[in-house]
C-alpha cells in the first residue's frame, strides 16, 4: 500500500472563499512532498514561527467585553418589552432558552462533525500558509455551516411547535423554514459540486417563489417628503389633492395613493421584483464579503442582531396591551425575532470554532443559509425596505465589487488579502499579477486606509464597522424616518 | 508528483447500501495496485467477461412494454377524471407537462452532476466486482438522488406558483416541500458524514413536527365490522346504542363515536403518534430494501404510481361537478397527485442512469427523500391509513429484517446478495461467515424461493411483486373496504 494520500477533489471555488481543495498538504504527506506542494519547506519551529509572533504582538480584542456590549443592551430591551406584555414575554423567554440550547449544541457538534466531514470536504487556510504556524498547510474541515443551519432549523421547528397556532402562523413558519432549508441544501450542493452561477440563480429564483407567494404584507413605499411635491399638488384641504404630470406618469405603472400629508406609492408586482432581488442579493452578499477567519459569521451575527433590535424597538413602540403589541405588523416583528435569536445563537456556536485561528471553515453553505435567513426575517417581518439600511457594508461591498464581478476588471480566483510572510500581517491584494489595482473588496480597502493589519484585527475592525453602520441604520429608521416620510414607519 | 491517487474517505455506510467508499480502484491506479485492492487481477477481457456473458444470456425485460403497461392505464384514468371536471383537468394537464420537463431535466443533469460529484462522493458496484465487466471496480458517482430531489422540488414549486391560491393551499404546499427538503438535506448530510442512527431519528422527529402540526384531517379510524359488536351494544333503534365493557375501556384513552351502523374510534393524539411512526418508517423503508441496481428507485416509482391511482379513483368516485370533486378530501387527493406525478417523473429520470448496469448510485439521499415524499403524499392526501396496504413489500421486508436490525441475528455491513463469480448470478448471502442463515431481506428470500438470478432479473421480479401488491391494495381499499367498514372510505 502506497502511503501518500491525496484527493482528486479540486473543482473551481467561488471567487472569495478561503479554501483550496487541491494540492493540499495532509498529515500523512512526507516532507519532500511538502516542498512539492507548497513550493517551500515546512518552516514550523515551535512558538517562534511568524504566525505565533505576529498574533502575540497584535491587538488582543476583548471578546467577552465586546460580546457583552452587544448582548446586554439586547437583553435589557427584550426584558423591557417582555415585562410589559405577558404573551410576548413568554415567547421571548422560550426563544432565549431554545437559542441558548442551540448555541451549546452547535458549539458541541461542530468539532465532532468536522472530524467526520474532513474526509470529503476540507480546505487549507491560505491566509496563513507559509507562516510556519502550528497548523500551517493542514487540512481544515469545510462546510461546517451545515451544523449551525441544522441546529437553527431544529430550534425554529421547536418554537413553531410551541407557539404557532393559527393557519397564518403555521404558514409563516413553514415558509421561512422552507426557504432557509432550500438555501442550505443549495449551499451544501455547491460545496460538493460547485454549481454554475447561472444555475444557482435559476434554482434560487424558483425556490424563492414559495416565500414571495406567501407574502401578504404591503407592497407600498412611502414617498420621501422632498419628493411628495413632485408627485402631488396640494389643494386647499386634505382631500383636495391632485397628481402632478410626473405623478401621473409614475401612476401609469404603479399607483400613487395620497393619505394625509404623506404619499404612498403602491408598487404592486414591482415590489415582488424588489423582494426577489433582495433574496438574490442577500444569499450572495456574505459570500463576496469573505476571505478571513470569522468575517462571514461575524458580519451575519451583527446583521441579525440589528434586525432583532429593529423588531424589539417596533414592539416597544406599540405600547403595553396585547392587542396593541401584536396588532398590524406587530406579530410579524415577533416572528422575525423568533428567527433572529436562534440564528445569532447557532452562528455564535459556529464562530467559536471559526474565530482566528479557524479550526473549521463555514463553506458556501453558511453564506447561503445566513443570507436567506436574514432576507426571510426582513420580508416576513414586513420591513424589507429598511433592511438595506441595516446591511450597508454588504451593499457597499457589492457595489464596489461590481467591476470585478462583471469582469470589467480582472478577478483572481481568491480575492482575500495578501499575507506578508515576514511580518504575518495582511496587505491589500492585487487584481492580477503586474496590475497595480487592489482587489475591490472592503477588506482590501480597509487595509489600504488603515495600513497592514493582523488577520484577527482586520476582522474586528470590519465587525466594528458593521456595528456602527447598523447603529446608524437603526437610528435613521426609528428617529429620522418620521421626519422624512411624515408618518411613522411600520 | 506521485501518480497514485486515493481518497481517505471511508466512513461506515448503512447496512444495505451498495457503495463502498474506501480502497476503491480508480482509473489512474496501476495494475499492481489493482491486485492489492481487489485481491485479484483485473480480469476484463473484451465482451467475453462473466458479467457480459451472464447479462446476454439472462432474461431481457421488455422495458418499454412494462412502462407502457403502467403509464397507459394511468394516463387513461387521468384523462377520464380530467375530462369530467375542467379545473381538475387543467391542473392534471399542467402537472403532466411539468413532470415531463422534470423527467427530461433529471435525465440530462444526472450524468453532468455525476461527473462533478464523483470527486467527492462515489462508490464501487460490489455486486459486480470481480466479474471482469467493462467497468469492474471503477468509481461510480454516488448520491445522485439529489438531482431528482431538486428537480422534483422545483417542479412542485412551479405547480404551487400556478395553482395554490388560498392560505390553506399555500400551507399544504409549503409543508410538503419543507418536509421533503429537510429529508433531502438530512440524506445528503448522511451521505457525507454518516449520521448516527439515533441522531437521525431525533432530527427526523423534530423535522416532522411542521407536517404533523399542519395536519388538519381526521384523527379517527373506522372499526372493522366484526369488531363493532365487541365495542357497541345495539339497542332497538339507531340512536339507542351503548358501549360494552370493552368499549368503555377503549373509550378511556381514545373516544368511540357511534354513527349509523359503523363505529368510529377517535384516536386523537395517538393518531399523531401513528403518523410520526409512518414518517420514520417510510424514510427508512427504502433504505433497508436495497442492494441491487435500480431497486430503490424502481420500488419508489411503483409506490408513487399506486398512490396516484388511489387519488384518481377517489376523484373519479366523487362525480362530475367541481363542488363534488373538490369537496371534503377531494382537494387533498388532487394535491397528493400534484406531488406524485412529478415524483414519478423525476425518479424515472434517475432510473434511466441507475438501471442495470448502473452508471450512478442514488445514495442515502434518495431513500430519505423518496420515503418522505410518499409519507407526505399519504398524510396530506388524508389517507395515511391506507398507505400501508399500498407498500406491503416494504412492510414485510421491515418486519422480516427486525431480528437483524435489532441485532438479535448477526448483521453484516452489506446485506446485498452474494455474486457467483463463475456464473455472474446472485445467490442469497449469509448473515455471518460460518452462519448458514440467509440475510433477512426480500432480495435474499426471493433468491431462495426462485433460485439464483441475474441482478437485473431479480430487480424486475421484485418490481413485479411491488406492482401485484399495489394492485391488491388498491382493490382492497376501493372495492372491499366498504364491506368491512360498512361505510365508504374517504
PDB file of N, CA and C in Angstrom, chain B residues 365-424:
ATOM      1  N   UNK B 365     -29.470   9.767   0.104  1.00  0.00           N
ATOM      2  CA  UNK B 365     -30.344  10.920  -0.080  1.00  0.00           C
ATOM      3  C   UNK B 365     -31.634  10.499  -0.777  1.00  0.00           C
ATOM      4  N   UNK B 366     -31.557   9.544  -1.717  1.00  0.00           N
ATOM      5  CA  UNK B 366     -32.777   9.163  -2.434  1.00  0.00           C
ATOM      6  C   UNK B 366     -33.786   8.441  -1.538  1.00  0.00           C
ATOM      7  N   UNK B 367     -33.392   7.382  -0.814  1.00  0.00           N
ATOM      8  CA  UNK B 367     -34.366   6.717   0.061  1.00  0.00           C
ATOM      9  C   UNK B 367     -35.023   7.677   1.053  1.00  0.00           C
ATOM     10  N   UNK B 368     -34.227   8.602   1.582  1.00  0.00           N
ATOM     11  CA  UNK B 368     -34.775   9.559   2.535  1.00  0.00           C
ATOM     12  C   UNK B 368     -35.801  10.462   1.878  1.00  0.00           C
ATOM     13  N   UNK B 369     -35.407  11.011   0.741  1.00  0.00           N
ATOM     14  CA  UNK B 369     -36.279  11.940   0.016  1.00  0.00           C
ATOM     15  C   UNK B 369     -37.529  11.219  -0.481  1.00  0.00           C
ATOM     16  N   UNK B 370     -37.345  10.023  -1.058  1.00  0.00           N
ATOM     17  CA  UNK B 370     -38.483   9.286  -1.616  1.00  0.00           C
ATOM     18  C   UNK B 370     -39.444   8.880  -0.504  1.00  0.00           C
ATOM     19  N   UNK B 371     -38.904   8.380   0.604  1.00  0.00           N
ATOM     20  CA  UNK B 371     -39.762   7.948   1.700  1.00  0.00           C
ATOM     21  C   UNK B 371     -40.580   9.101   2.255  1.00  0.00           C
ATOM     22  N   UNK B 372     -39.927  10.264   2.424  1.00  0.00           N
ATOM     23  CA  UNK B 372     -40.647  11.414   2.965  1.00  0.00           C
ATOM     24  C   UNK B 372     -41.701  11.899   1.985  1.00  0.00           C
ATOM     25  N   UNK B 373     -41.394  11.869   0.691  1.00  0.00           N
ATOM     26  CA  UNK B 373     -42.364  12.321  -0.305  1.00  0.00           C
ATOM     27  C   UNK B 373     -43.601  11.434  -0.286  1.00  0.00           C
ATOM     28  N   UNK B 374     -43.384  10.127  -0.190  1.00  0.00           N
ATOM     29  CA  UNK B 374     -44.506   9.190  -0.177  1.00  0.00           C
ATOM     30  C   UNK B 374     -45.329   9.361   1.101  1.00  0.00           C
ATOM     31  N   UNK B 375     -44.648   9.502   2.242  1.00  0.00           N
ATOM     32  CA  UNK B 375     -45.373   9.701   3.501  1.00  0.00           C
ATOM     33  C   UNK B 375     -46.169  11.004   3.458  1.00  0.00           C
ATOM     34  N   UNK B 376     -45.549  12.057   2.910  1.00  0.00           N
ATOM     35  CA  UNK B 376     -46.223  13.354   2.827  1.00  0.00           C
ATOM     36  C   UNK B 376     -47.461  13.274   1.945  1.00  0.00           C
ATOM     37  N   UNK B 377     -47.323  12.606   0.796  1.00  0.00           N
ATOM     38  CA  UNK B 377     -48.458  12.495  -0.122  1.00  0.00           C
ATOM     39  C   UNK B 377     -49.609  11.748   0.539  1.00  0.00           C
ATOM     40  N   UNK B 378     -49.285  10.763   1.365  1.00  0.00           N
ATOM     41  CA  UNK B 378     -50.344   9.998   2.025  1.00  0.00           C
ATOM     42  C   UNK B 378     -50.962  10.788   3.172  1.00  0.00           C
ATOM     43  N   UNK B 379     -50.126  11.446   3.977  1.00  0.00           N
ATOM     44  CA  UNK B 379     -50.652  12.157   5.151  1.00  0.00           C
ATOM     45  C   UNK B 379     -51.432  13.394   4.719  1.00  0.00           C
ATOM     46  N   UNK B 380     -50.832  14.225   3.851  1.00  0.00           N
ATOM     47  CA  UNK B 380     -51.540  15.434   3.425  1.00  0.00           C
ATOM     48  C   UNK B 380     -52.635  15.105   2.415  1.00  0.00           C
ATOM     49  N   UNK B 381     -52.598  13.906   1.821  1.00  0.00           N
ATOM     50  CA  UNK B 381     -53.700  13.449   0.978  1.00  0.00           C
ATOM     51  C   UNK B 381     -54.806  12.814   1.802  1.00  0.00           C
ATOM     52  N   UNK B 382     -54.595  12.755   3.123  1.00  0.00           N
ATOM     53  CA  UNK B 382     -55.585  12.237   4.072  1.00  0.00           C
ATOM     54  C   UNK B 382     -55.946  10.776   3.823  1.00  0.00           C
ATOM     55  N   UNK B 383     -54.952   9.951   3.520  1.00  0.00           N
ATOM     56  CA  UNK B 383     -55.239   8.509   3.518  1.00  0.00           C
ATOM     57  C   UNK B 383     -54.040   7.746   4.068  1.00  0.00           C
ATOM     58  N   UNK B 384     -53.506   8.281   5.181  1.00  0.00           N
ATOM     59  CA  UNK B 384     -52.314   7.678   5.757  1.00  0.00           C
ATOM     60  C   UNK B 384     -52.554   6.249   6.229  1.00  0.00           C
ATOM     61  N   UNK B 385     -53.839   5.907   6.536  1.00  0.00           N
ATOM     62  CA  UNK B 385     -54.093   4.540   6.987  1.00  0.00           C
ATOM     63  C   UNK B 385     -53.955   3.548   5.838  1.00  0.00           C
ATOM     64  N   UNK B 386     -54.470   3.946   4.646  1.00  0.00           N
ATOM     65  CA  UNK B 386     -54.435   3.026   3.508  1.00  0.00           C
ATOM     66  C   UNK B 386     -53.021   2.808   2.993  1.00  0.00           C
ATOM     67  N   UNK B 387     -52.104   3.754   3.299  1.00  0.00           N
ATOM     68  CA  UNK B 387     -50.773   3.678   2.692  1.00  0.00           C
ATOM     69  C   UNK B 387     -50.127   2.320   2.931  1.00  0.00           C
ATOM     70  N   UNK B 388     -50.276   1.796   4.152  1.00  0.00           N
ATOM     71  CA  UNK B 388     -49.588   0.544   4.475  1.00  0.00           C
ATOM     72  C   UNK B 388     -50.025  -0.603   3.557  1.00  0.00           C
ATOM     73  N   UNK B 389     -51.273  -0.545   3.047  1.00  0.00           N
ATOM     74  CA  UNK B 389     -51.718  -1.586   2.118  1.00  0.00           C
ATOM     75  C   UNK B 389     -51.028  -1.459   0.767  1.00  0.00           C
ATOM     76  N   UNK B 390     -50.613  -0.221   0.438  1.00  0.00           N
ATOM     77  CA  UNK B 390     -50.010   0.012  -0.879  1.00  0.00           C
ATOM     78  C   UNK B 390     -48.521  -0.305  -0.890  1.00  0.00           C
ATOM     79  N   UNK B 391     -47.918  -0.385   0.291  1.00  0.00           N
ATOM     80  CA  UNK B 391     -46.467  -0.598   0.338  1.00  0.00           C
ATOM     81  C   UNK B 391     -46.158  -1.858   1.138  1.00  0.00           C
ATOM     82  N   UNK B 392     -46.961  -2.890   0.889  1.00  0.00           N
ATOM     83  CA  UNK B 392     -46.838  -4.133   1.638  1.00  0.00           C
ATOM     84  C   UNK B 392     -45.437  -4.752   1.567  1.00  0.00           C
ATOM     85  N   UNK B 393     -44.770  -4.776   0.388  1.00  0.00           N
ATOM     86  CA  UNK B 393     -43.424  -5.380   0.365  1.00  0.00           C
ATOM     87  C   UNK B 393     -42.468  -4.685   1.330  1.00  0.00           C
ATOM     88  N   UNK B 394     -42.591  -3.357   1.456  1.00  0.00           N
ATOM     89  CA  UNK B 394     -41.717  -2.628   2.372  1.00  0.00           C
ATOM     90  C   UNK B 394     -42.032  -3.003   3.822  1.00  0.00           C
ATOM     91  N   UNK B 395     -43.339  -3.145   4.112  1.00  0.00           N
ATOM     92  CA  UNK B 395     -43.732  -3.524   5.472  1.00  0.00           C
ATOM     93  C   UNK B 395     -43.197  -4.914   5.799  1.00  0.00           C
ATOM     94  N   UNK B 396     -43.405  -5.856   4.858  1.00  0.00           N
ATOM     95  CA  UNK B 396     -42.945  -7.231   5.084  1.00  0.00           C
ATOM     96  C   UNK B 396     -41.425  -7.263   5.211  1.00  0.00           C
ATOM     97  N   UNK B 397     -40.733  -6.530   4.336  1.00  0.00           N
ATOM     98  CA  UNK B 397     -39.271  -6.520   4.384  1.00  0.00           C
ATOM     99  C   UNK B 397     -38.774  -5.972   5.716  1.00  0.00           C
ATOM    100  N   UNK B 398     -39.478  -4.945   6.226  1.00  0.00           N
ATOM    101  CA  UNK B 398     -39.076  -4.374   7.516  1.00  0.00           C
ATOM    102  C   UNK B 398     -39.272  -5.386   8.640  1.00  0.00           C
ATOM    103  N   UNK B 399     -40.472  -5.998   8.674  1.00  0.00           N
ATOM    104  CA  UNK B 399     -40.754  -6.959   9.753  1.00  0.00           C
ATOM    105  C   UNK B 399     -39.769  -8.128   9.679  1.00  0.00           C
ATOM    106  N   UNK B 400     -39.519  -8.598   8.446  1.00  0.00           N
ATOM    107  CA  UNK B 400     -38.575  -9.697   8.237  1.00  0.00           C
ATOM    108  C   UNK B 400     -37.170  -9.290   8.699  1.00  0.00           C
ATOM    109  N   UNK B 401     -36.820  -7.996   8.526  1.00  0.00           N
ATOM    110  CA  UNK B 401     -35.469  -7.523   8.863  1.00  0.00           C
ATOM    111  C   UNK B 401     -35.266  -7.280  10.351  1.00  0.00           C
ATOM    112  N   UNK B 402     -36.380  -7.179  11.098  1.00  0.00           N
ATOM    113  CA  UNK B 402     -36.279  -6.759  12.503  1.00  0.00           C
ATOM    114  C   UNK B 402     -35.225  -7.530  13.300  1.00  0.00           C
ATOM    115  N   UNK B 403     -35.188  -8.882  13.209  1.00  0.00           N
ATOM    116  CA  UNK B 403     -34.178  -9.593  14.015  1.00  0.00           C
ATOM    117  C   UNK B 403     -32.755  -9.115  13.742  1.00  0.00           C
ATOM    118  N   UNK B 404     -32.470  -8.781  12.473  1.00  0.00           N
ATOM    119  CA  UNK B 404     -31.118  -8.289  12.168  1.00  0.00           C
ATOM    120  C   UNK B 404     -30.940  -6.833  12.583  1.00  0.00           C
ATOM    121  N   UNK B 405     -31.978  -6.005  12.321  1.00  0.00           N
ATOM    122  CA  UNK B 405     -31.859  -4.578  12.649  1.00  0.00           C
ATOM    123  C   UNK B 405     -31.635  -4.377  14.141  1.00  0.00           C
ATOM    124  N   UNK B 406     -32.250  -5.252  14.959  1.00  0.00           N
ATOM    125  CA  UNK B 406     -32.087  -5.107  16.406  1.00  0.00           C
ATOM    126  C   UNK B 406     -31.033  -6.065  16.957  1.00  0.00           C
ATOM    127  N   UNK B 407     -30.197  -6.578  16.045  1.00  0.00           N
ATOM    128  CA  UNK B 407     -29.009  -7.357  16.419  1.00  0.00           C
ATOM    129  C   UNK B 407     -29.328  -8.630  17.189  1.00  0.00           C
ATOM    130  N   UNK B 408     -30.559  -9.175  17.004  1.00  0.00           N
ATOM    131  CA  UNK B 408     -30.830 -10.490  17.577  1.00  0.00           C
ATOM    132  C   UNK B 408     -30.169 -11.564  16.717  1.00  0.00           C
ATOM    133  N   UNK B 409     -29.974 -11.226  15.438  1.00  0.00           N
ATOM    134  CA  UNK B 409     -29.267 -12.088  14.486  1.00  0.00           C
ATOM    135  C   UNK B 409     -28.120 -11.236  13.945  1.00  0.00           C
ATOM    136  N   UNK B 410     -26.937 -11.825  13.706  1.00  0.00           N
ATOM    137  CA  UNK B 410     -25.813 -11.004  13.217  1.00  0.00           C
ATOM    138  C   UNK B 410     -26.184 -10.254  11.943  1.00  0.00           C
ATOM    139  N   UNK B 411     -25.673  -9.023  11.798  1.00  0.00           N
ATOM    140  CA  UNK B 411     -25.929  -8.245  10.587  1.00  0.00           C
ATOM    141  C   UNK B 411     -24.592  -7.830   9.994  1.00  0.00           C
ATOM    142  N   UNK B 412     -24.331  -8.233   8.737  1.00  0.00           N
ATOM    143  CA  UNK B 412     -23.066  -7.833   8.112  1.00  0.00           C
ATOM    144  C   UNK B 412     -23.146  -6.378   7.658  1.00  0.00           C
ATOM    145  N   UNK B 413     -22.024  -5.829   7.210  1.00  0.00           N
ATOM    146  CA  UNK B 413     -22.025  -4.429   6.796  1.00  0.00           C
ATOM    147  C   UNK B 413     -22.923  -4.214   5.585  1.00  0.00           C
ATOM    148  N   UNK B 414     -22.906  -5.156   4.651  1.00  0.00           N
ATOM    149  CA  UNK B 414     -23.799  -5.076   3.490  1.00  0.00           C
ATOM    150  C   UNK B 414     -24.651  -6.337   3.457  1.00  0.00           C
ATOM    151  N   UNK B 415     -25.956  -6.177   3.247  1.00  0.00           N
ATOM    152  CA  UNK B 415     -26.821  -7.349   3.212  1.00  0.00           C
ATOM    153  C   UNK B 415     -27.173  -7.759   1.782  1.00  0.00           C
ATOM    154  N   UNK B 416     -26.533  -7.141   0.787  1.00  0.00           N
ATOM    155  CA  UNK B 416     -26.918  -7.449  -0.593  1.00  0.00           C
ATOM    156  C   UNK B 416     -26.561  -8.893  -0.937  1.00  0.00           C
ATOM    157  N   UNK B 417     -27.241  -9.484  -1.944  1.00  0.00           N
ATOM    158  CA  UNK B 417     -26.976 -10.882  -2.307  1.00  0.00           C
ATOM    159  C   UNK B 417     -25.518 -11.085  -2.720  1.00  0.00           C
ATOM    160  N   UNK B 418     -25.090 -12.342  -2.656  1.00  0.00           N
ATOM    161  CA  UNK B 418     -23.718 -12.709  -2.993  1.00  0.00           C
ATOM    162  C   UNK B 418     -23.642 -13.001  -4.491  1.00  0.00           C
ATOM    163  N   UNK B 419     -22.565 -12.531  -5.130  1.00  0.00           N
ATOM    164  CA  UNK B 419     -22.402 -12.769  -6.565  1.00  0.00           C
ATOM    165  C   UNK B 419     -21.582 -14.043  -6.775  1.00  0.00           C
ATOM    166  N   UNK B 420     -22.041 -14.898  -7.689  1.00  0.00           N
ATOM    167  CA  UNK B 420     -21.267 -16.084  -8.052  1.00  0.00           C
ATOM    168  C   UNK B 420     -20.312 -15.685  -9.170  1.00  0.00           C
ATOM    169  N   UNK B 421     -19.005 -15.712  -8.872  1.00  0.00           N
ATOM    170  CA  UNK B 421     -18.032 -15.176  -9.829  1.00  0.00           C
ATOM    171  C   UNK B 421     -17.942 -16.022 -11.097  1.00  0.00           C
ATOM    172  N   UNK B 422     -18.419 -17.303 -11.060  1.00  0.00           N
ATOM    173  CA  UNK B 422     -18.345 -18.139 -12.257  1.00  0.00           C
ATOM    174  C   UNK B 422     -19.535 -17.886 -13.180  1.00  0.00           C
ATOM    175  N   UNK B 423     -20.753 -17.777 -12.578  1.00  0.00           N
ATOM    176  CA  UNK B 423     -21.952 -17.633 -13.409  1.00  0.00           C
ATOM    177  C   UNK B 423     -22.385 -16.182 -13.567  1.00  0.00           C
ATOM    178  N   UNK B 424     -21.978 -15.301 -12.647  1.00  0.00           N
ATOM    179  CA  UNK B 424     -22.445 -13.916 -12.687  1.00  0.00           C
ATOM    180  C   UNK B 424     -23.856 -13.769 -12.141  1.00  0.00           C
TER     181      UNK B 424
END
